[in-house]
Amino acid sequence: MSCSLLYEGKAKIIYATADPEIVLVDFKDDATAFNALKRGSINGKGAINCQISEKLFQYLQQCGITTHLIDCPTLKQMRVRKVKILPLEVVVRNIAAGSLCQQTGLPLGEILPQPLVEFYYKNDALGDPLLTHDRLLLLKLATPDQIDRLIALALQCDRYLSEFFSNCNLTLVDFKLEFGIDSSGQLLLADEISPDTCRLWDNLEADLKNRVMDKDRFRQDLGKVENAYQQVLERVLAQFNAMNS
Ligand code: TMP
Ligand code: ASP
């Protein structure tokens, strides 16, 4: 298949296909953190994240959430509906970690009384700042109706994904979603859902460092990054197959 490159991001390359409504996403092994100040590579990450995202999108579709997924022609490539990505990172948090701890002083691991939904501006030059509701409207990044729908969708994804990961003996600490709008104006869940974009703690491991099963292993130089990603894939595949057999 000869496809022309449309866009290359930090973790994925997007190619055009013969169908103008469909693009091909190629998942890279490259890893970055802290707005690309830290760069590296995680062996096999592209194929692992593509397969995890495929299964989680299929699962969410089964739960009634519309996603951009069509299918995966190879282990590291996903055909998706072409969308205009909203320049927003929608983060849902169940447990305090990462920037929430840094910016509020809440202790790592504190269970939040209810899931917290946050919006960040996808803008590398500005360092992806946290947005308020009024700033979202000021910058016209979303309409009031879209904001309500994004919050509702993010909370639904949180409930479904938390249950799924719990069956994998993983705790969904927090995660980031991206959404896009297709040519017919439909709002679709897009991008990826993987250990790059979720914090996942292993319920079978008490040690605070060993329990980390996501990109924090890379961000914090905890080692055994590939092992953790592979382990998440195996558990996700086992749970997905158990649900669909
Ligand atoms: P944070 O605690 O660094 O704000 O991250 C919250 C969640 O969002 C965490 O699961 C990691 C994910 N995330 C991304 O997917 N991409 C990013 O660029 C950042 C900063 C976080
Ligand atoms: N993906 C982001 C970056 O490189 C940050 C992160 O995931 O920590 O810049």
PDB file of C-alpha atoms and ligand atoms in Angstrom:
ATOM      1  CA  MET A   1       0.000   0.000   0.000  1.00  0.00           C
ATOM      2  CA  SER A   2       1.571   3.341  -0.943  1.00  0.00           C
ATOM      3  CA  CYS A   3       0.313   6.020   1.400  1.00  0.00           C
ATOM      4  CA  SER A   4       1.367   9.638   1.689  1.00  0.00           C
ATOM      5  CA  LEU A   5       2.441  10.947   5.052  1.00  0.00           C
ATOM      6  CA  LEU A   6      -0.048  13.446   6.473  1.00  0.00           C
ATOM      7  CA  TYR A   7       1.458  14.125   9.884  1.00  0.00           C
ATOM      8  CA  GLU A   8       4.211  12.830  12.153  1.00  0.00           C
ATOM      9  CA  GLY A   9       3.758  13.245  15.897  1.00  0.00           C
ATOM     10  CA  LYS A  10       5.870  12.157  18.863  1.00  0.00           C
ATOM     11  CA  ALA A  11       4.430   8.644  19.041  1.00  0.00           C
ATOM     12  CA  LYS A  12       2.537   8.124  15.780  1.00  0.00           C
ATOM     13  CA  ILE A  13       2.671   8.764  12.041  1.00  0.00           C
ATOM     14  CA  ILE A  14      -0.564   9.386  10.108  1.00  0.00           C
ATOM     15  CA  TYR A  15      -0.821   8.364   6.447  1.00  0.00           C
ATOM     16  CA  ALA A  16      -3.522   9.128   3.911  1.00  0.00           C
ATOM     17  CA  THR A  17      -5.244   6.169   2.241  1.00  0.00           C
ATOM     18  CA  ALA A  18      -7.133   5.790  -1.037  1.00  0.00           C
ATOM     19  CA  ASP A  19     -10.314   6.580   0.904  1.00  0.00           C
ATOM     20  CA  PRO A  20     -10.397  10.275   1.952  1.00  0.00           C
ATOM     21  CA  GLU A  21     -12.508   9.359   5.012  1.00  0.00           C
ATOM     22  CA  ILE A  22      -9.902   6.869   6.332  1.00  0.00           C
ATOM     23  CA  VAL A  23      -6.328   7.379   7.562  1.00  0.00           C
ATOM     24  CA  LEU A  24      -3.685   4.883   8.643  1.00  0.00           C
ATOM     25  CA  VAL A  25      -2.016   5.382  12.038  1.00  0.00           C
ATOM     26  CA  ASP A  26       1.443   3.875  12.463  1.00  0.00           C
ATOM     27  CA  PHE A  27       2.454   3.507  16.135  1.00  0.00           C
ATOM     28  CA  LYS A  28       6.141   4.291  16.797  1.00  0.00           C
ATOM     29  CA  ASP A  29       8.508   2.896  19.424  1.00  0.00           C
ATOM     30  CA  ASP A  30       9.684   6.463  20.174  1.00  0.00           C
ATOM     31  CA  ALA A  31       8.879   7.746  23.646  1.00  0.00           C
ATOM     32  CA  THR A  32       8.983  11.304  24.959  1.00  0.00           C
ATOM     33  CA  ALA A  33       8.158  12.895  28.282  1.00  0.00           C
ATOM     34  CA  PHE A  34       8.054  16.364  29.836  1.00  0.00           C
ATOM     35  CA  ASN A  35       7.069  18.007  26.530  1.00  0.00           C
ATOM     36  CA  ALA A  36       9.771  16.063  24.666  1.00  0.00           C
ATOM     37  CA  LEU A  37      12.613  17.214  26.969  1.00  0.00           C
ATOM     38  CA  LYS A  38      13.204  13.505  27.652  1.00  0.00           C
ATOM     39  CA  ARG A  39      13.442  11.297  24.572  1.00  0.00           C
ATOM     40  CA  GLY A  40      13.970   7.589  24.158  1.00  0.00           C
ATOM     41  CA  SER A  41      12.649   4.444  22.619  1.00  0.00           C
ATOM     42  CA  ILE A  42      10.702   1.567  24.123  1.00  0.00           C
ATOM     43  CA  ASN A  43      11.340  -1.649  22.188  1.00  0.00           C
ATOM     44  CA  GLY A  44       8.122  -2.993  20.677  1.00  0.00           C
ATOM     45  CA  LYS A  45       6.010  -0.164  22.133  1.00  0.00           C
ATOM     46  CA  GLY A  46       4.370   0.692  18.809  1.00  0.00           C
ATOM     47  CA  ALA A  47       2.928  -2.790  18.306  1.00  0.00           C
ATOM     48  CA  ILE A  48       1.988  -3.144  21.989  1.00  0.00           C
ATOM     49  CA  ASN A  49       0.165   0.210  22.193  1.00  0.00           C
ATOM     50  CA  CYS A  50      -1.593  -0.405  18.883  1.00  0.00           C
ATOM     51  CA  GLN A  51      -2.932  -3.773  20.057  1.00  0.00           C
ATOM     52  CA  ILE A  52      -3.937  -2.465  23.515  1.00  0.00           C
ATOM     53  CA  SER A  53      -5.696   0.535  21.936  1.00  0.00           C
ATOM     54  CA  GLU A  54      -7.478  -1.710  19.426  1.00  0.00           C
ATOM     55  CA  LYS A  55      -8.879  -3.947  22.172  1.00  0.00           C
ATOM     56  CA  LEU A  56      -9.858  -1.036  24.443  1.00  0.00           C
ATOM     57  CA  PHE A  57     -11.555   0.825  21.567  1.00  0.00           C
ATOM     58  CA  GLN A  58     -13.408  -2.388  20.582  1.00  0.00           C
ATOM     59  CA  TYR A  59     -14.467  -2.855  24.200  1.00  0.00           C
ATOM     60  CA  LEU A  60     -15.674   0.758  24.497  1.00  0.00           C
ATOM     61  CA  GLN A  61     -17.543   0.351  21.193  1.00  0.00           C
ATOM     62  CA  GLN A  62     -19.265  -2.678  22.727  1.00  0.00           C
ATOM     63  CA  CYS A  63     -20.195  -0.395  25.650  1.00  0.00           C
ATOM     64  CA  GLY A  64     -21.802   2.062  23.178  1.00  0.00           C
ATOM     65  CA  ILE A  65     -19.022   4.653  22.873  1.00  0.00           C
ATOM     66  CA  THR A  66     -18.231   5.671  19.290  1.00  0.00           C
ATOM     67  CA  THR A  67     -14.529   5.606  18.436  1.00  0.00           C
ATOM     68  CA  HIS A  68     -12.456   6.280  15.331  1.00  0.00           C
ATOM     69  CA  LEU A  69     -11.257   2.637  15.113  1.00  0.00           C
ATOM     70  CA  ILE A  70     -11.902   0.674  11.915  1.00  0.00           C
ATOM     71  CA  ASP A  71      -9.375  -2.194  12.091  1.00  0.00           C
ATOM     72  CA  CYS A  72      -5.678  -3.050  12.363  1.00  0.00           C
ATOM     73  CA  PRO A  73      -4.036  -4.269   9.123  1.00  0.00           C
ATOM     74  CA  THR A  74      -0.800  -5.017  11.020  1.00  0.00           C
ATOM     75  CA  LEU A  75       0.175  -5.268  14.697  1.00  0.00           C
ATOM     76  CA  LYS A  76       1.414  -1.661  14.737  1.00  0.00           C
ATOM     77  CA  GLN A  77      -0.993  -0.029  12.297  1.00  0.00           C
ATOM     78  CA  MET A  78      -4.576   1.062  12.828  1.00  0.00           C
ATOM     79  CA  ARG A  79      -7.042   2.214  10.178  1.00  0.00           C
ATOM     80  CA  VAL A  80      -9.242   4.926  11.644  1.00  0.00           C
ATOM     81  CA  ARG A  81     -11.947   7.347  10.559  1.00  0.00           C
ATOM     82  CA  LYS A  82     -10.380  10.647   9.586  1.00  0.00           C
ATOM     83  CA  VAL A  83     -11.284  13.270  12.164  1.00  0.00           C
ATOM     84  CA  LYS A  84     -10.307  16.814  13.042  1.00  0.00           C
ATOM     85  CA  ILE A  85      -8.758  16.341  16.477  1.00  0.00           C
ATOM     86  CA  LEU A  86      -9.961  18.866  19.084  1.00  0.00           C
ATOM     87  CA  PRO A  87      -6.799  20.508  20.504  1.00  0.00           C
ATOM     88  CA  LEU A  88      -7.684  19.209  23.968  1.00  0.00           C
ATOM     89  CA  GLU A  89      -6.368  16.516  26.286  1.00  0.00           C
ATOM     90  CA  VAL A  90      -9.255  15.313  28.433  1.00  0.00           C
ATOM     91  CA  VAL A  91      -7.760  13.813  31.598  1.00  0.00           C
ATOM     92  CA  VAL A  92      -9.752  11.766  34.117  1.00  0.00           C
ATOM     93  CA  ARG A  93      -8.252  11.058  37.531  1.00  0.00           C
ATOM     94  CA  ASN A  94      -9.405   8.521  40.123  1.00  0.00           C
ATOM     95  CA  ILE A  95      -6.318   8.633  42.358  1.00  0.00           C
ATOM     96  CA  ALA A  96      -3.911  11.523  42.937  1.00  0.00           C
ATOM     97  CA  ALA A  97      -0.685  11.199  40.926  1.00  0.00           C
ATOM     98  CA  GLY A  98       1.518  13.142  38.507  1.00  0.00           C
ATOM     99  CA  SER A  99       0.794  16.804  37.906  1.00  0.00           C
ATOM    100  CA  LEU A 100      -2.209  16.760  40.278  1.00  0.00           C
ATOM    101  CA  CYS A 101       0.146  16.001  43.192  1.00  0.00           C
ATOM    102  CA  GLN A 102       2.746  18.495  41.953  1.00  0.00           C
ATOM    103  CA  GLN A 103       0.231  21.310  41.529  1.00  0.00           C
ATOM    104  CA  THR A 104      -2.047  20.752  44.551  1.00  0.00           C
ATOM    105  CA  GLY A 105       0.093  19.021  47.160  1.00  0.00           C
ATOM    106  CA  LEU A 106      -2.346  16.098  47.391  1.00  0.00           C
ATOM    107  CA  PRO A 107      -0.363  13.007  48.416  1.00  0.00           C
ATOM    108  CA  LEU A 108       0.423  10.373  45.780  1.00  0.00           C
ATOM    109  CA  GLY A 109      -2.125   7.587  45.976  1.00  0.00           C
ATOM    110  CA  GLU A 110      -4.946   9.532  47.651  1.00  0.00           C
ATOM    111  CA  ILE A 111      -8.245   8.183  46.348  1.00  0.00           C
ATOM    112  CA  LEU A 112     -10.339  11.067  45.008  1.00  0.00           C
ATOM    113  CA  PRO A 113     -13.913  11.350  46.374  1.00  0.00           C
ATOM    114  CA  GLN A 114     -15.164  11.363  42.779  1.00  0.00           C
ATOM    115  CA  PRO A 115     -13.448  11.206  39.384  1.00  0.00           C
ATOM    116  CA  LEU A 116     -11.879  14.515  38.400  1.00  0.00           C
ATOM    117  CA  VAL A 117     -12.199  15.579  34.746  1.00  0.00           C
ATOM    118  CA  GLU A 118      -9.682  18.137  33.493  1.00  0.00           C
ATOM    119  CA  PHE A 119      -8.990  19.793  30.144  1.00  0.00           C
ATOM    120  CA  TYR A 120      -5.478  20.620  28.942  1.00  0.00           C
ATOM    121  CA  TYR A 121      -4.686  22.725  25.867  1.00  0.00           C
ATOM    122  CA  LYS A 122      -2.810  20.577  23.310  1.00  0.00           C
ATOM    123  CA  ASN A 123      -0.194  23.177  22.504  1.00  0.00           C
ATOM    124  CA  ASP A 124       3.474  22.180  22.786  1.00  0.00           C
ATOM    125  CA  ALA A 125       4.712  25.793  22.561  1.00  0.00           C
ATOM    126  CA  LEU A 126       2.653  26.666  25.648  1.00  0.00           C
ATOM    127  CA  GLY A 127       3.506  23.395  27.439  1.00  0.00           C
ATOM    128  CA  ASP A 128      -0.047  21.938  27.306  1.00  0.00           C
ATOM    129  CA  PRO A 129      -1.494  24.176  30.084  1.00  0.00           C
ATOM    130  CA  LEU A 130      -4.458  23.226  32.283  1.00  0.00           C
ATOM    131  CA  LEU A 131      -7.592  25.065  31.089  1.00  0.00           C
ATOM    132  CA  THR A 132     -10.559  26.389  33.014  1.00  0.00           C
ATOM    133  CA  HIS A 133     -14.129  26.108  31.668  1.00  0.00           C
ATOM    134  CA  ASP A 134     -14.119  29.824  30.828  1.00  0.00           C
ATOM    135  CA  ARG A 135     -10.731  29.623  29.074  1.00  0.00           C
ATOM    136  CA  LEU A 136     -12.077  26.762  26.924  1.00  0.00           C
ATOM    137  CA  LEU A 137     -14.922  29.063  25.851  1.00  0.00           C
ATOM    138  CA  LEU A 138     -12.665  32.135  25.540  1.00  0.00           C
ATOM    139  CA  LEU A 139     -10.308  30.304  23.160  1.00  0.00           C
ATOM    140  CA  LYS A 140     -13.306  28.709  21.362  1.00  0.00           C
ATOM    141  CA  LEU A 141     -11.721  25.280  21.853  1.00  0.00           C
ATOM    142  CA  ALA A 142     -15.149  23.723  22.422  1.00  0.00           C
ATOM    143  CA  THR A 143     -18.767  24.855  22.574  1.00  0.00           C
ATOM    144  CA  PRO A 144     -20.652  24.659  25.914  1.00  0.00           C
ATOM    145  CA  ASP A 145     -22.574  21.680  24.516  1.00  0.00           C
ATOM    146  CA  GLN A 146     -19.341  19.934  23.444  1.00  0.00           C
ATOM    147  CA  ILE A 147     -17.826  20.516  26.899  1.00  0.00           C
ATOM    148  CA  ASP A 148     -20.843  18.835  28.545  1.00  0.00           C
ATOM    149  CA  ARG A 149     -20.648  15.914  26.107  1.00  0.00           C
ATOM    150  CA  LEU A 150     -16.886  15.526  26.545  1.00  0.00           C
ATOM    151  CA  ILE A 151     -17.242  15.420  30.347  1.00  0.00           C
ATOM    152  CA  ALA A 152     -20.061  12.853  30.129  1.00  0.00           C
ATOM    153  CA  LEU A 153     -18.111  10.700  27.644  1.00  0.00           C
ATOM    154  CA  ALA A 154     -14.910  10.918  29.709  1.00  0.00           C
ATOM    155  CA  LEU A 155     -16.779   9.798  32.850  1.00  0.00           C
ATOM    156  CA  GLN A 156     -18.412   6.909  30.966  1.00  0.00           C
ATOM    157  CA  CYS A 157     -15.011   5.813  29.630  1.00  0.00           C
ATOM    158  CA  ASP A 158     -13.653   6.022  33.181  1.00  0.00           C
ATOM    159  CA  ARG A 159     -16.362   3.700  34.521  1.00  0.00           C
ATOM    160  CA  TYR A 160     -15.978   1.157  31.693  1.00  0.00           C
ATOM    161  CA  LEU A 161     -12.180   1.236  31.606  1.00  0.00           C
ATOM    162  CA  SER A 162     -11.810   1.095  35.407  1.00  0.00           C
ATOM    163  CA  GLU A 163     -13.954  -2.047  35.450  1.00  0.00           C
ATOM    164  CA  PHE A 164     -12.057  -3.603  32.546  1.00  0.00           C
ATOM    165  CA  PHE A 165      -8.642  -2.920  34.080  1.00  0.00           C
ATOM    166  CA  SER A 166      -9.832  -4.091  37.488  1.00  0.00           C
ATOM    167  CA  ASN A 167     -10.529  -7.464  35.847  1.00  0.00           C
ATOM    168  CA  CYS A 168      -6.889  -7.350  34.658  1.00  0.00           C
ATOM    169  CA  ASN A 169      -5.735  -6.766  38.258  1.00  0.00           C
ATOM    170  CA  LEU A 170      -4.772  -3.225  37.295  1.00  0.00           C
ATOM    171  CA  THR A 171      -5.917   0.017  38.937  1.00  0.00           C
ATOM    172  CA  LEU A 172      -6.725   2.826  36.511  1.00  0.00           C
ATOM    173  CA  VAL A 173      -5.184   5.777  38.380  1.00  0.00           C
ATOM    174  CA  ASP A 174      -5.721   8.364  35.624  1.00  0.00           C
ATOM    175  CA  PHE A 175      -5.763   8.622  31.846  1.00  0.00           C
ATOM    176  CA  LYS A 176      -5.911  11.019  28.920  1.00  0.00           C
ATOM    177  CA  LEU A 177      -8.410  10.944  26.061  1.00  0.00           C
ATOM    178  CA  GLU A 178      -8.543  12.833  22.783  1.00  0.00           C
ATOM    179  CA  PHE A 179     -11.626  13.394  20.665  1.00  0.00           C
ATOM    180  CA  GLY A 180     -12.177  14.333  17.038  1.00  0.00           C
ATOM    181  CA  ILE A 181     -14.976  15.398  14.716  1.00  0.00           C
ATOM    182  CA  ASP A 182     -15.553  13.473  11.474  1.00  0.00           C
ATOM    183  CA  SER A 183     -16.754  14.870   8.147  1.00  0.00           C
ATOM    184  CA  SER A 184     -20.390  14.387   9.186  1.00  0.00           C
ATOM    185  CA  GLY A 185     -19.876  16.389  12.399  1.00  0.00           C
ATOM    186  CA  GLN A 186     -19.911  13.363  14.714  1.00  0.00           C
ATOM    187  CA  LEU A 187     -17.808  13.499  17.906  1.00  0.00           C
ATOM    188  CA  LEU A 188     -15.596  10.381  18.125  1.00  0.00           C
ATOM    189  CA  LEU A 189     -13.158   9.076  20.725  1.00  0.00           C
ATOM    190  CA  ALA A 190      -9.791   9.101  18.924  1.00  0.00           C
ATOM    191  CA  ASP A 191      -5.996   8.846  19.373  1.00  0.00           C
ATOM    192  CA  GLU A 192      -5.001   5.894  21.611  1.00  0.00           C
ATOM    193  CA  ILE A 193      -5.574   4.351  25.052  1.00  0.00           C
ATOM    194  CA  SER A 194      -2.386   2.653  26.205  1.00  0.00           C
ATOM    195  CA  PRO A 195       0.288   2.621  28.922  1.00  0.00           C
ATOM    196  CA  ASP A 196       1.554   5.845  27.258  1.00  0.00           C
ATOM    197  CA  THR A 197      -1.710   7.608  28.082  1.00  0.00           C
ATOM    198  CA  CYS A 198      -2.907   5.861  31.273  1.00  0.00           C
ATOM    199  CA  ARG A 199      -1.451   5.395  34.743  1.00  0.00           C
ATOM    200  CA  LEU A 200      -1.928   1.743  35.693  1.00  0.00           C
ATOM    201  CA  TRP A 201      -0.896   0.187  38.994  1.00  0.00           C
ATOM    202  CA  ASP A 202      -0.521  -3.562  39.402  1.00  0.00           C
ATOM    203  CA  ASN A 203      -2.920  -4.805  42.114  1.00  0.00           C
ATOM    204  CA  LEU A 204      -0.699  -7.872  42.604  1.00  0.00           C
ATOM    205  CA  GLU A 205       2.327  -5.759  43.607  1.00  0.00           C
ATOM    206  CA  ALA A 206       2.571  -3.805  46.877  1.00  0.00           C
ATOM    207  CA  ASP A 207       5.922  -2.140  46.172  1.00  0.00           C
ATOM    208  CA  LEU A 208       5.333   1.488  45.119  1.00  0.00           C
ATOM    209  CA  LYS A 209       7.844   1.314  42.250  1.00  0.00           C
ATOM    210  CA  ASN A 210       7.222  -2.246  41.091  1.00  0.00           C
ATOM    211  CA  ARG A 211       3.462  -1.636  40.847  1.00  0.00           C
ATOM    212  CA  VAL A 212       3.922   1.005  38.107  1.00  0.00           C
ATOM    213  CA  MET A 213       2.893  -0.537  34.746  1.00  0.00           C
ATOM    214  CA  ASP A 214       2.846   2.541  32.494  1.00  0.00           C
ATOM    215  CA  LYS A 215       4.943   5.334  31.005  1.00  0.00           C
ATOM    216  CA  ASP A 216       5.905   6.552  34.487  1.00  0.00           C
ATOM    217  CA  ARG A 217       8.519   3.736  34.323  1.00  0.00           C
ATOM    218  CA  PHE A 218      10.092   5.669  31.435  1.00  0.00           C
ATOM    219  CA  ARG A 219       9.434   9.151  32.890  1.00  0.00           C
ATOM    220  CA  GLN A 220      11.009   8.226  36.242  1.00  0.00           C
ATOM    221  CA  ASP A 221      13.711   5.826  34.936  1.00  0.00           C
ATOM    222  CA  LEU A 222      12.248   2.889  36.878  1.00  0.00           C
ATOM    223  CA  GLY A 223      13.572   0.296  34.372  1.00  0.00           C
ATOM    224  CA  LYS A 224      11.821  -2.760  32.897  1.00  0.00           C
ATOM    225  CA  VAL A 225       9.613  -0.516  30.754  1.00  0.00           C
ATOM    226  CA  GLU A 226       9.131  -3.086  27.950  1.00  0.00           C
ATOM    227  CA  ASN A 227       8.194  -5.796  30.482  1.00  0.00           C
ATOM    228  CA  ALA A 228       5.492  -3.627  32.000  1.00  0.00           C
ATOM    229  CA  TYR A 229       3.970  -2.702  28.619  1.00  0.00           C
ATOM    230  CA  GLN A 230       4.066  -6.369  27.507  1.00  0.00           C
ATOM    231  CA  GLN A 231       2.408  -7.446  30.754  1.00  0.00           C
ATOM    232  CA  VAL A 232      -0.396  -4.904  30.275  1.00  0.00           C
ATOM    233  CA  LEU A 233      -0.929  -6.205  26.712  1.00  0.00           C
ATOM    234  CA  GLU A 234      -1.124  -9.818  27.884  1.00  0.00           C
ATOM    235  CA  ARG A 235      -3.664  -8.991  30.597  1.00  0.00           C
ATOM    236  CA  VAL A 236      -5.763  -6.821  28.255  1.00  0.00           C
ATOM    237  CA  LEU A 237      -5.808  -9.569  25.586  1.00  0.00           C
ATOM    238  CA  ALA A 238      -6.743 -12.229  28.166  1.00  0.00           C
ATOM    239  CA  GLN A 239      -9.589 -10.091  29.572  1.00  0.00           C
ATOM    240  CA  PHE A 240     -10.866  -9.082  26.130  1.00  0.00           C
ATOM    241  CA  ASN A 241     -10.813 -12.703  24.928  1.00  0.00           C
ATOM    242  CA  ALA A 242     -12.546 -13.894  28.099  1.00  0.00           C
ATOM    243  CA  MET A 243     -15.315 -11.343  27.546  1.00  0.00           C
ATOM    244  CA  ASN A 244     -15.740 -12.220  23.879  1.00  0.00           C
ATOM    245  CA  SER A 245     -15.460 -16.012  23.901  1.00  0.00           C
TER     246      SER A 245
HETATM  247  P1  TMP B   1      -0.294  14.269  34.387  1.00  0.00           P
HETATM  248  O1  TMP B   1      -0.464  13.793  35.795  1.00  0.00           O
HETATM  249  O2  TMP B   1       1.139  14.373  33.955  1.00  0.00           O
HETATM  250  O3  TMP B   1      -1.072  15.528  34.123  1.00  0.00           O
HETATM  251  O4  TMP B   1      -0.930  13.129  33.447  1.00  0.00           O
HETATM  252  C1  TMP B   1      -2.265  12.731  33.594  1.00  0.00           C
HETATM  253  C2  TMP B   1      -2.550  11.561  32.661  1.00  0.00           C
HETATM  254  O5  TMP B   1      -2.461  11.967  31.306  1.00  0.00           O
HETATM  255  C3  TMP B   1      -1.585  10.403  32.821  1.00  0.00           C
HETATM  256  O6  TMP B   1      -2.324   9.190  32.741  1.00  0.00           O
HETATM  257  C4  TMP B   1      -0.660  10.506  31.652  1.00  0.00           C
HETATM  258  C5  TMP B   1      -1.494  11.180  30.604  1.00  0.00           C
HETATM  259  N1  TMP B   1      -0.722  12.078  29.777  1.00  0.00           N
HETATM  260  C6  TMP B   1      -0.674  11.901  28.401  1.00  0.00           C
HETATM  261  O7  TMP B   1      -1.259  10.948  27.884  1.00  0.00           O
HETATM  262  N2  TMP B   1       0.036  12.768  27.663  1.00  0.00           N
HETATM  263  C7  TMP B   1       0.692  13.830  28.181  1.00  0.00           C
HETATM  264  O8  TMP B   1       1.320  14.597  27.448  1.00  0.00           O
HETATM  265  C8  TMP B   1       0.626  14.019  29.607  1.00  0.00           C
HETATM  266  C9  TMP B   1       1.341  15.178  30.253  1.00  0.00           C
HETATM  267  C10 TMP B   1      -0.092  13.125  30.352  1.00  0.00           C
HETATM  268  N1  ASP B   2       3.805  12.864  25.759  1.00  0.00           N
HETATM  269  C1  ASP B   2       4.257  14.019  26.435  1.00  0.00           C
HETATM  270  C2  ASP B   2       5.539  14.538  25.831  1.00  0.00           C
HETATM  271  O1  ASP B   2       6.427  14.244  25.398  1.00  0.00           O
HETATM  272  C3  ASP B   2       4.439  13.971  27.891  1.00  0.00           C
HETATM  273  C4  ASP B   2       4.210  12.735  28.718  1.00  0.00           C
HETATM  274  O2  ASP B   2       3.559  11.786  28.334  1.00  0.00           O
HETATM  275  O3  ASP B   2       4.701  12.769  29.854  1.00  0.00           O
HETATM  276  O4  ASP B   2       5.953  15.417  25.725  1.00  0.00           O
END
